[in-house]
Coordinates of N, CA and C in Angstrom, one line a residue:
X1 N -17.6 156.5 -13.6 CA -17.8 157.9 -13.4 C -19.1 158.2 -12.7
X2 N -20.2 157.6 -13.2 CA -21.5 157.8 -12.6 C -21.5 157.4 -11.1
X3 N -21.1 156.1 -10.9 CA -21.1 155.6 -9.6 C -20.3 156.4 -8.6
X4 N -19.1 156.9 -9.1 CA -18.2 157.7 -8.3 C -18.9 159.0 -7.8
X5 N -19.5 159.7 -8.8 CA -20.2 160.9 -8.5 C -21.3 160.7 -7.5
X6 N -22.2 159.8 -7.8 CA -23.3 159.5 -6.9 C -22.8 159.1 -5.5
X7 N -21.8 158.3 -5.4 CA -21.3 157.8 -4.1 C -20.7 159.0 -3.4
X8 N -20.0 159.9 -4.0 CA -19.5 161.1 -3.4 C -20.5 162.0 -2.8
X9 N -21.6 162.1 -3.5 CA -22.7 163.0 -3.1 C -23.5 162.4 -1.9
X10 N -23.5 161.1 -1.8 CA -24.3 160.5 -0.8 C -23.6 159.7 0.3
X11 N -22.3 159.9 0.4 CA -21.5 159.1 1.3 C -21.5 159.5 2.7
X12 N -21.7 160.8 3.0 CA -21.8 161.3 4.4 C -23.1 160.9 5.0
X13 N -23.1 160.7 6.3 CA -24.3 160.2 7.1 C -25.5 161.1 6.9
X14 N -25.3 162.4 6.8 CA -26.4 163.3 6.7 C -26.9 163.5 5.3
X15 N -26.4 162.8 4.3 CA -26.8 162.9 2.9 C -27.1 161.6 2.2
X16 N -27.5 160.6 3.0 CA -27.8 159.3 2.5 C -29.3 159.3 2.1
X17 N -30.0 160.3 2.5 CA -31.5 160.4 2.2 C -31.8 161.7 1.4
X18 N -32.8 161.7 0.7 CA -33.4 162.9 0.0 C -34.8 163.1 0.5
X19 N -35.3 164.3 0.5 CA -36.6 164.6 1.1 C -37.4 165.4 0.2
X20 N -38.6 165.0 0.0 CA -39.6 165.7 -0.8 C -40.7 166.3 0.1
X21 N -41.0 167.5 0.0 CA -42.0 168.2 0.8 C -43.3 168.3 -0.1
X22 N -44.4 167.9 0.5 CA -45.7 168.0 -0.2 C -46.8 168.2 0.7
X23 N -48.0 168.2 0.2 CA -49.2 168.3 1.0 C -49.8 166.9 1.2
X24 N -50.5 166.7 2.3 CA -51.2 165.5 2.6 C -52.2 165.2 1.5
X25 N -52.9 166.2 1.1 CA -53.9 166.1 0.0 C -53.3 165.5 -1.3
X26 N -52.0 165.6 -1.5 CA -51.4 165.1 -2.7 C -51.0 163.6 -2.6
X27 N -51.0 163.1 -1.5 CA -50.5 161.7 -1.3 C -51.3 160.7 -2.1
X28 N -52.6 160.8 -2.2 CA -53.3 159.7 -3.0 C -52.9 159.8 -4.4
X29 N -52.7 161.0 -5.0 CA -52.3 161.1 -6.4 C -50.9 160.5 -6.6
X30 N -50.0 160.8 -5.6 CA -48.6 160.4 -5.7 C -48.6 158.8 -5.6
X31 N -49.4 158.3 -4.7 CA -49.4 156.8 -4.5 C -50.0 156.1 -5.7
X32 N -51.0 156.7 -6.3 CA -51.7 156.1 -7.5 C -50.7 156.0 -8.6
X33 N -49.9 157.0 -8.8 CA -48.9 157.1 -9.9 C -47.6 156.4 -9.6
X34 N -47.4 156.2 -8.3 CA -46.1 155.7 -7.7 C -45.0 156.6 -8.3
X35 N -45.2 157.9 -8.3 CA -44.1 158.8 -8.8 C -44.5 160.2 -8.5
X36 N -43.5 161.1 -8.7 CA -43.6 162.5 -8.5 C -43.5 163.2 -9.9
X37 N -44.4 164.1 -10.2 CA -44.4 164.8 -11.4 C -43.9 166.3 -11.2
X38 N -43.2 166.8 -12.1 CA -43.0 168.3 -12.1 C -44.3 169.0 -12.3
X39 N -44.3 170.3 -11.9 CA -45.6 171.1 -12.1 C -46.0 171.1 -13.5
X40 N -45.0 171.2 -14.4 CA -45.3 171.3 -15.9 C -45.9 170.0 -16.3
X41 N -45.4 168.9 -15.9 CA -45.9 167.6 -16.3 C -47.4 167.4 -15.8
X42 N -47.6 168.0 -14.6 CA -49.0 167.9 -14.1 C -50.0 168.8 -14.7
X43 N -49.4 170.0 -15.2 CA -50.3 171.0 -15.8 C -49.5 171.8 -16.8
X44 N -49.4 171.3 -18.0 CA -48.5 171.9 -19.0 C -49.2 173.1 -19.7
X45 N -49.8 174.0 -19.0 CA -50.5 175.1 -19.5 C -49.9 176.4 -18.9
X46 N -49.9 177.5 -19.7 CA -49.4 178.8 -19.3 C -48.1 178.7 -18.6
X47 N -47.1 178.1 -19.3 CA -45.7 178.1 -18.7 C -45.1 179.4 -18.4
X48 N -44.6 179.6 -17.3 CA -43.9 180.9 -16.9 C -44.8 181.8 -16.2
X49 N -46.1 181.6 -16.3 CA -47.1 182.5 -15.6 C -47.0 182.2 -14.1
X50 N -46.9 183.3 -13.3 CA -46.8 183.1 -11.9 C -48.1 182.6 -11.2
X51 N -48.0 181.5 -10.5 CA -49.1 181.1 -9.6 C -49.0 181.9 -8.3
X52 N -50.0 182.7 -8.1 CA -50.0 183.6 -6.9 C -50.6 182.9 -5.7
X53 N -51.2 181.7 -5.9 CA -51.8 180.9 -4.8 C -51.8 179.5 -5.2
X54 N -51.9 178.6 -4.3 CA -51.9 177.1 -4.6 C -53.0 176.8 -5.7
X55 N -52.7 175.9 -6.6 CA -53.6 175.6 -7.7 C -53.8 174.1 -7.8
X56 N -55.0 173.7 -7.8 CA -55.3 172.2 -7.8 C -55.7 171.7 -9.2
X57 N -55.1 170.6 -9.6 CA -55.4 170.0 -10.8 C -55.8 168.5 -10.5
X58 N -56.3 167.8 -11.5 CA -56.7 166.4 -11.3 C -55.7 165.5 -12.1
X59 N -55.2 164.5 -11.4 CA -54.3 163.5 -11.9 C -54.9 162.1 -11.7
X60 N -55.2 161.4 -12.8 CA -55.7 160.1 -12.6 C -57.0 160.1 -11.7
X61 N -57.7 161.2 -11.8 CA -59.0 161.3 -11.1 C -58.8 161.7 -9.6
X62 N -57.5 162.1 -9.2 CA -57.2 162.5 -7.9 C -56.6 163.9 -7.9
X63 N -57.0 164.7 -6.8 CA -56.5 166.1 -6.8 C -55.0 166.2 -6.5
X64 N -54.4 167.1 -7.1 CA -53.0 167.4 -6.8 C -52.8 168.9 -6.8
X65 N -52.3 169.5 -5.7 CA -52.2 170.9 -5.6 C -50.7 171.3 -5.9
X66 N -50.6 172.3 -6.8 CA -49.3 172.9 -7.1 C -49.1 174.1 -6.2
X67 N -47.9 174.2 -5.7 CA -47.6 175.4 -4.8 C -47.6 176.7 -5.6
X68 N -47.9 177.7 -4.9 CA -47.7 179.1 -5.5 C -46.3 179.3 -5.7
X69 N -46.0 180.2 -6.7 CA -44.6 180.7 -6.9 C -44.4 181.8 -5.9
X70 N -43.3 181.7 -5.2 CA -43.0 182.9 -4.3 C -42.6 184.1 -5.1
X71 N -42.9 185.3 -4.6 CA -42.5 186.5 -5.4 C -41.0 186.7 -5.4
X72 N -40.4 186.8 -6.6 CA -39.0 187.1 -6.7 C -38.8 188.4 -7.4
X73 N -38.2 189.4 -6.7 CA -38.0 190.7 -7.3 C -37.1 190.7 -8.6
X74 N -37.4 191.6 -9.5 CA -36.6 191.6 -10.8 C -35.1 191.8 -10.5
X75 N -34.8 192.5 -9.4 CA -33.4 192.8 -9.0 C -32.6 191.5 -8.7
X76 N -33.3 190.4 -8.4 CA -32.7 189.1 -8.1 C -32.3 188.4 -9.4
X77 N -32.7 188.8 -10.6 CA -32.5 188.1 -11.8 C -31.2 188.5 -12.5
X78 N -30.5 187.5 -13.0 CA -29.3 187.7 -13.8 C -29.7 188.4 -15.1
X79 N -28.9 189.3 -15.5 CA -29.2 190.0 -16.8 C -29.4 189.0 -17.9
X80 N -30.5 189.2 -18.7 CA -30.8 188.3 -19.8 C -31.7 187.2 -19.4
X81 N -32.1 187.1 -18.1 CA -33.0 186.1 -17.7 C -34.3 186.7 -17.2
X82 N -35.4 186.3 -17.7 CA -36.7 186.9 -17.3 C -37.3 186.0 -16.2
X83 N -38.1 186.6 -15.4 CA -38.8 185.8 -14.3 C -39.7 184.7 -14.9
X84 N -40.3 185.0 -16.0 CA -41.2 184.0 -16.7 C -40.4 182.8 -17.1
X85 N -39.3 183.1 -17.8 CA -38.4 182.0 -18.3 C -37.9 181.2 -17.1
X86 N -37.5 181.8 -16.0 CA -37.0 181.1 -14.8 C -38.0 180.3 -14.2
X87 N -39.2 180.8 -14.0 CA -40.3 180.0 -13.4 C -40.7 178.8 -14.3
X88 N -40.7 179.0 -15.6 CA -41.0 177.9 -16.6 C -39.9 176.8 -16.4
X89 N -38.7 177.2 -16.2 CA -37.6 176.2 -16.0 C -37.8 175.4 -14.7
X90 N -38.1 176.2 -13.6 CA -38.3 175.5 -12.4 C -39.4 174.5 -12.4
X91 N -40.5 174.9 -13.1 CA -41.7 174.1 -13.1 C -41.5 172.7 -13.9
X92 N -40.4 172.6 -14.6 CA -40.1 171.3 -15.3 C -39.3 170.4 -14.5
X93 N -39.2 170.6 -13.2 CA -38.4 169.8 -12.3 C -39.2 169.4 -11.0
X94 N -38.8 168.2 -10.5 CA -39.2 167.8 -9.1 C -38.1 168.2 -8.2
X95 N -38.5 168.8 -7.0 CA -37.5 169.3 -6.1 C -37.3 168.4 -4.9
X96 N -36.0 168.2 -4.6 CA -35.7 167.4 -3.4 C -34.7 168.2 -2.6
X97 N -34.7 167.9 -1.3 CA -33.8 168.5 -0.3 C -32.8 167.4 0.0
X98 N -31.5 167.8 0.0 CA -30.4 166.8 0.3 C -30.2 166.5 1.8
X99 N -30.8 167.4 2.6 CA -30.6 167.2 4.1 C -31.9 167.4 4.8
X100 N -32.1 166.8 5.9 CA -33.3 166.9 6.7 C -33.4 168.4 7.2
X101 N -32.3 169.0 7.5 CA -32.4 170.4 8.0 C -32.9 171.3 7.0
X102 N -32.5 171.2 5.7 CA -33.1 172.0 4.7 C -34.6 171.8 4.5
X103 N -35.0 170.6 4.6 CA -36.4 170.3 4.4 C -37.2 170.8 5.6
X104 N -36.7 170.7 6.8 CA -37.4 171.3 8.0 C -37.6 172.8 7.9
X105 N -36.7 173.5 7.2 CA -36.9 174.9 7.0 C -38.1 175.2 6.1
X106 N -38.2 174.3 5.1 CA -39.4 174.5 4.2 C -40.7 174.2 5.0
X107 N -40.6 173.1 5.8 CA -41.8 172.8 6.6 C -42.2 173.9 7.5
X108 N -41.2 174.5 8.1 CA -41.5 175.6 9.0 C -42.1 176.8 8.3
X109 N -41.5 177.1 7.1 CA -42.0 178.3 6.4 C -43.5 178.1 5.9
X110 N -43.8 176.9 5.4 CA -45.1 176.6 4.9 C -46.1 176.5 6.1
X111 N -45.7 176.0 7.2 CA -46.6 175.9 8.3 C -47.0 177.3 8.8
X112 N -46.1 178.2 8.7 CA -46.4 179.6 9.1 C -47.3 180.3 8.0
X113 N -47.0 180.0 6.8 CA -47.7 180.7 5.7 C -49.1 180.1 5.5
X114 N -49.3 178.8 5.7 CA -50.6 178.2 5.4 C -51.0 177.5 6.6
X115 N -51.4 178.2 7.6 CA -51.9 177.6 8.9 C -53.2 176.8 8.6
X116 N -53.2 175.6 9.2 CA -54.4 174.7 9.0 C -54.2 173.7 7.8
X117 N -53.2 174.0 7.0 CA -52.9 173.0 5.9 C -52.1 171.8 6.5
X118 N -52.3 170.6 6.0 CA -51.6 169.5 6.4 C -50.5 169.1 5.4
X119 N -49.3 168.9 5.9 CA -48.1 168.7 5.1 C -47.6 167.3 5.3
X120 N -46.8 166.8 4.3 CA -46.1 165.5 4.4 C -44.7 165.6 3.9
X121 N -43.9 164.7 4.4 CA -42.5 164.7 3.9 C -42.2 163.2 3.5
X122 N -41.7 163.1 2.3 CA -41.3 161.7 1.8 C -39.8 161.6 2.0
X123 N -39.3 160.6 2.7 CA -37.9 160.3 2.8 C -37.5 159.2 1.9
X124 N -36.5 159.5 1.0 CA -36.1 158.7 -0.1 C -34.6 158.2 0.0
X125 N -34.3 157.0 -0.4 CA -33.0 156.5 -0.5 C -32.2 157.2 -1.6
X126 N -31.2 158.0 -1.2 CA -30.6 158.9 -2.2 C -29.8 158.2 -3.3
X127 N -29.0 157.2 -2.9 CA -28.1 156.7 -3.9 C -28.8 156.0 -5.1
X128 N -29.8 155.1 -4.9 CA -30.4 154.5 -6.0 C -31.3 155.5 -6.8
X129 N -31.9 156.4 -6.1 CA -32.7 157.4 -6.8 C -31.9 158.2 -7.8
X130 N -30.7 158.7 -7.3 CA -29.9 159.5 -8.2 C -29.3 158.7 -9.3
X131 N -28.9 157.5 -8.9 CA -28.3 156.6 -10.0 C -29.3 156.2 -11.1
X132 N -30.5 156.0 -10.7 CA -31.6 155.6 -11.6 C -32.0 156.8 -12.5
X133 N -32.0 158.0 -12.0 CA -32.4 159.2 -12.7 C -31.2 160.1 -13.1
X134 N -30.1 159.5 -13.2 CA -28.8 160.2 -13.3 C -28.9 161.3 -14.4
X135 N -29.4 160.9 -15.6 CA -29.4 161.9 -16.7 C -30.3 163.1 -16.5
X136 N -31.2 163.0 -15.5 CA -32.2 164.0 -15.3 C -31.8 164.9 -14.0
X137 N -30.7 164.6 -13.4 CA -30.4 165.2 -12.1 C -29.6 166.5 -12.3
X138 N -30.0 167.5 -11.6 CA -29.3 168.8 -11.5 C -29.1 169.2 -10.1
X139 N -28.0 169.9 -9.8 CA -27.7 170.3 -8.5 C -27.6 171.9 -8.4
X140 N -28.0 172.4 -7.2 CA -28.0 173.8 -7.0 C -27.4 174.2 -5.7
X141 N -26.7 175.3 -5.7 CA -26.0 175.8 -4.5 C -27.0 176.7 -3.7
X142 N -28.1 177.0 -4.2 CA -29.1 177.9 -3.6 C -30.5 177.3 -3.6
X143 N -31.3 177.8 -2.7 CA -32.8 177.5 -2.8 C -33.3 178.4 -4.0
X144 N -33.5 177.7 -5.1 CA -33.7 178.5 -6.3 C -35.1 179.2 -6.4
X145 N -36.1 178.7 -5.7 CA -37.4 179.3 -5.8 C -37.7 180.2 -4.7
X146 N -36.7 180.5 -3.8 CA -36.9 181.3 -2.7 C -37.1 182.8 -3.0
X147 N -37.6 183.5 -2.1 CA -37.8 185.0 -2.2 C -36.9 185.7 -1.2
X148 N -35.7 186.0 -1.5 CA -34.8 186.6 -0.5 C -35.3 187.9 0.2
X149 N -35.2 188.0 1.5 CA -35.7 189.1 2.2 C -34.9 190.4 1.8
X150 N -33.6 190.3 1.6 CA -32.8 191.5 1.2 C -32.1 191.2 -0.1
X151 N -32.8 191.3 -1.2 CA -32.2 190.9 -2.5 C -30.9 191.6 -2.9
X152 N -30.8 192.9 -2.5 CA -29.6 193.7 -2.8 C -28.4 193.2 -2.1
X153 N -28.6 192.4 -1.0 CA -27.5 191.9 -0.2 C -27.0 190.6 -0.7
X154 N -27.8 190.0 -1.6 CA -27.4 188.6 -2.1 C -26.2 188.6 -3.0
X155 N -25.4 187.6 -2.9 CA -24.1 187.6 -3.6 C -24.3 186.9 -5.0
X156 N -25.5 186.4 -5.3 CA -25.8 185.8 -6.5 C -27.1 186.3 -7.2
X157 N -27.2 186.0 -8.4 CA -28.5 186.3 -9.1 C -29.1 185.1 -9.7
X158 N -30.4 185.0 -9.8 CA -31.0 183.8 -10.3 C -31.1 183.7 -11.8
X159 N -30.8 182.5 -12.3 CA -30.9 182.2 -13.7 C -30.7 180.7 -13.8
X160 N -30.8 180.2 -15.0 CA -30.6 178.7 -15.2 C -29.2 178.3 -15.1
X161 N -28.3 179.3 -15.0 CA -26.9 179.0 -14.7 C -26.6 178.6 -13.3
X162 N -27.7 178.7 -12.4 CA -27.5 178.2 -11.1 C -27.4 176.7 -11.0
X163 N -27.8 176.0 -12.0 CA -28.0 174.5 -12.0 C -26.9 173.8 -12.8
X164 N -26.4 172.8 -12.2 CA -25.3 172.1 -12.9 C -25.8 170.6 -13.0
X165 N -25.8 170.0 -14.2 CA -26.1 168.6 -14.4 C -25.1 167.8 -13.5
X166 N -25.6 166.7 -13.0 CA -24.7 165.9 -12.1 C -23.4 165.4 -12.7
X167 N -23.5 165.2 -14.0 CA -22.3 164.7 -14.7 C -21.2 165.8 -14.9
X168 N -21.6 167.0 -14.6 CA -20.6 168.1 -14.7 C -20.2 168.6 -13.3
X169 N -20.8 168.0 -12.3 CA -20.4 168.3 -10.9 C -18.9 168.2 -10.7
X170 N -18.3 169.2 -10.1 CA -16.9 169.4 -9.8 C -16.1 169.7 -11.1
X171 N -16.8 170.0 -12.2 CA -16.1 170.5 -13.4 C -15.8 172.0 -13.2
X172 N -16.5 172.7 -12.3 CA -16.3 174.1 -12.1 C -15.6 174.3 -10.7
X173 N -14.8 175.3 -10.7 CA -14.1 175.6 -9.5 C -14.7 176.8 -8.7
X174 N -15.6 177.5 -9.4 CA -16.2 178.7 -8.8 C -17.5 179.0 -9.6
X175 N -18.2 180.1 -9.1 CA -19.4 180.5 -9.9 C -20.6 180.2 -9.1
X176 N -21.8 180.2 -9.7 CA -23.1 180.1 -9.0 C -23.5 178.7 -8.8
X177 N -22.6 177.7 -9.1 CA -23.0 176.3 -8.9 C -22.2 175.7 -7.8
X178 N -22.7 174.6 -7.2 CA -21.9 174.0 -6.1 C -20.6 173.3 -6.7
X179 N -19.5 173.5 -5.9 CA -18.3 172.9 -6.4 C -17.8 171.8 -5.5
X180 N -18.5 171.6 -4.3 CA -18.3 170.5 -3.5 C -19.6 170.0 -2.9
X181 N -19.6 168.9 -2.3 CA -20.9 168.3 -1.8 C -21.5 169.1 -0.7
X182 N -20.8 169.7 0.2 CA -21.4 170.6 1.2 C -22.1 171.8 0.7
X183 N -21.8 172.2 -0.5 CA -22.5 173.3 -1.1 C -23.8 173.0 -1.8
X184 N -24.1 171.7 -2.0 CA -25.4 171.3 -2.6 C -26.5 171.5 -1.7
X185 N -27.4 172.5 -2.0 CA -28.5 172.9 -1.2 C -29.8 172.3 -1.7
X186 N -29.8 171.9 -3.0 CA -31.1 171.6 -3.6 C -30.8 170.6 -4.8
X187 N -31.6 169.6 -4.9 CA -31.5 168.6 -6.0 C -32.7 168.6 -6.9
X188 N -32.6 168.7 -8.2 CA -33.7 168.8 -9.1 C -33.7 167.5 -10.0
X189 N -34.9 167.0 -10.3 CA -35.0 165.9 -11.2 C -35.9 166.4 -12.3
X190 N -35.4 166.4 -13.5 CA -36.2 166.9 -14.7 C -37.4 165.9 -14.9
X191 N -38.5 166.5 -15.1 CA -39.8 165.9 -15.5 C -40.5 165.1 -14.4
X192 N -39.8 164.0 -13.9 CA -40.5 163.2 -13.0 C -39.6 162.2 -12.3
X193 N -40.1 161.6 -11.2 CA -39.4 160.5 -10.5 C -40.3 159.3 -10.6
X194 N -39.8 158.3 -11.2 CA -40.6 157.1 -11.4 C -40.3 156.0 -10.4
X195 N -41.2 155.1 -10.2 CA -41.0 154.0 -9.3 C -40.7 154.4 -7.8
X196 N -41.5 155.3 -7.3 CA -41.2 156.0 -6.1 C -41.1 155.0 -4.9
X197 N -41.9 153.9 -4.9 CA -42.0 153.0 -3.8 C -40.6 152.3 -3.6
X198 N -39.8 152.2 -4.7 CA -38.5 151.5 -4.5 C -37.5 152.3 -3.8
X199 N -37.8 153.6 -3.6 CA -36.8 154.5 -2.9 C -37.4 154.9 -1.6
X200 N -38.7 154.8 -1.4 CA -39.3 155.4 -0.2 C -38.9 154.7 1.1
X201 N -38.5 155.4 2.1 CA -38.1 154.9 3.4 C -39.0 155.3 4.5
X202 N -39.7 156.4 4.3 CA -40.6 156.9 5.4 C -41.6 157.9 4.8
X203 N -42.8 158.0 5.3 CA -43.7 159.1 5.0 C -44.1 159.7 6.3
X204 N -43.7 161.0 6.5 CA -44.0 161.7 7.7 C -45.3 162.5 7.6
X205 N -46.2 162.3 8.4 CA -47.5 163.0 8.5 C -47.9 163.2 9.9
X206 N -48.9 164.1 10.2 CA -49.4 164.3 11.5 C -50.1 163.0 12.0
X207 N -50.9 162.4 11.0 CA -51.7 161.3 11.4 C -51.4 160.1 10.4
X208 N -51.1 158.9 11.0 CA -50.8 157.8 10.1 C -51.8 157.4 9.1
X209 N -53.1 157.7 9.4 CA -54.2 157.3 8.5 C -54.2 158.2 7.3
X210 N -53.4 159.3 7.3 CA -53.3 160.1 6.1 C -52.4 159.5 5.1
X211 N -51.6 158.5 5.4 CA -50.7 157.9 4.5 C -51.4 156.8 3.7
X212 N -51.3 156.8 2.4 CA -52.0 155.8 1.6 C -51.7 154.4 2.0
X213 N -52.7 153.5 1.9 CA -52.5 152.1 2.5 C -51.3 151.4 2.0
X214 N -50.9 151.6 0.7 CA -49.7 150.9 0.2 C -48.4 151.3 0.9
X215 N -48.4 152.5 1.6 CA -47.3 152.9 2.3 C -47.5 153.1 3.8
X216 N -48.6 152.6 4.3 CA -48.9 152.8 5.7 C -47.9 152.3 6.6
X217 N -47.2 151.2 6.3 CA -46.2 150.7 7.2 C -44.9 151.6 7.3
X218 N -44.9 152.6 6.4 CA -43.7 153.5 6.4 C -44.1 154.8 7.1
X219 N -45.3 154.9 7.6 CA -45.8 156.1 8.3 C -45.0 156.4 9.6
X220 N -44.6 157.7 9.7 CA -43.9 158.2 10.9 C -44.5 159.5 11.2
X221 N -44.4 159.9 12.5 CA -45.0 161.2 12.9 C -44.2 162.4 12.4
X222 N -44.9 163.4 11.9 CA -44.2 164.6 11.4 C -43.5 165.3 12.6
X223 N -44.0 165.2 13.8 CA -43.4 165.9 14.9 C -42.0 165.3 15.1
X224 N -41.8 164.0 14.9 CA -40.5 163.4 15.0 C -39.5 163.9 14.0
X225 N -40.0 164.1 12.8 CA -39.1 164.7 11.8 C -38.7 166.1 12.2
X226 N -39.6 166.9 12.6 CA -39.3 168.3 13.0 C -38.3 168.4 14.2
X227 N -38.3 167.3 15.0 CA -37.4 167.3 16.1 C -36.0 166.7 15.8
X228 N -35.8 166.2 14.6 CA -34.6 165.6 14.2 C -33.4 166.6 14.2
X229 N -32.3 166.2 14.6 CA -31.1 167.1 14.6 C -30.3 166.9 13.3
X230 N -30.6 165.8 12.6 CA -29.8 165.6 11.3 C -30.7 165.0 10.3

């Protein structure tokens, strides 16, 4: 069952990789730990309180910057779900994009929002990562942390019901969760991703010297990623 679900999710050519968007300044902390932590694991204080700007913490003596929470209007929330509870839920997960196109959209957005900041993209082998973290994997049909421009026109409302554990994928025929692979827009891993080096295929940055030495051979230009068609 596990193998069949993971194979189904990763069998198409455009979904054999997963992508994690981060800041170049976070790479030393990520490399030191050889893993990715959720925001809560990195800073388990004030859960649910909105970060209005990027916030830097120290991990193993190295800085790690947590992104700001985008503003989400109350009108986007499902009845019975508070913004604080939703933010606290999101912060307990590591976020991955299942397609390069989705990750490029995030790169474009942050490049416009934070001019002068240096960003990086980690390209990961999808099948073994999902198989190894199977019990922690959740799937979403939407960009859960986004701030819709026209909330009243959205056909869904945000809540923890947006996320389906991978072992329940395809158990639903409709609703706010993905019912087929093409609808998976976001993949969440609860708490952390361990043993990152075993999945890492490439590290995209503007300058190769920004990539930690243990991964320098995997360095690729960020401009090349931005130009990819798939």
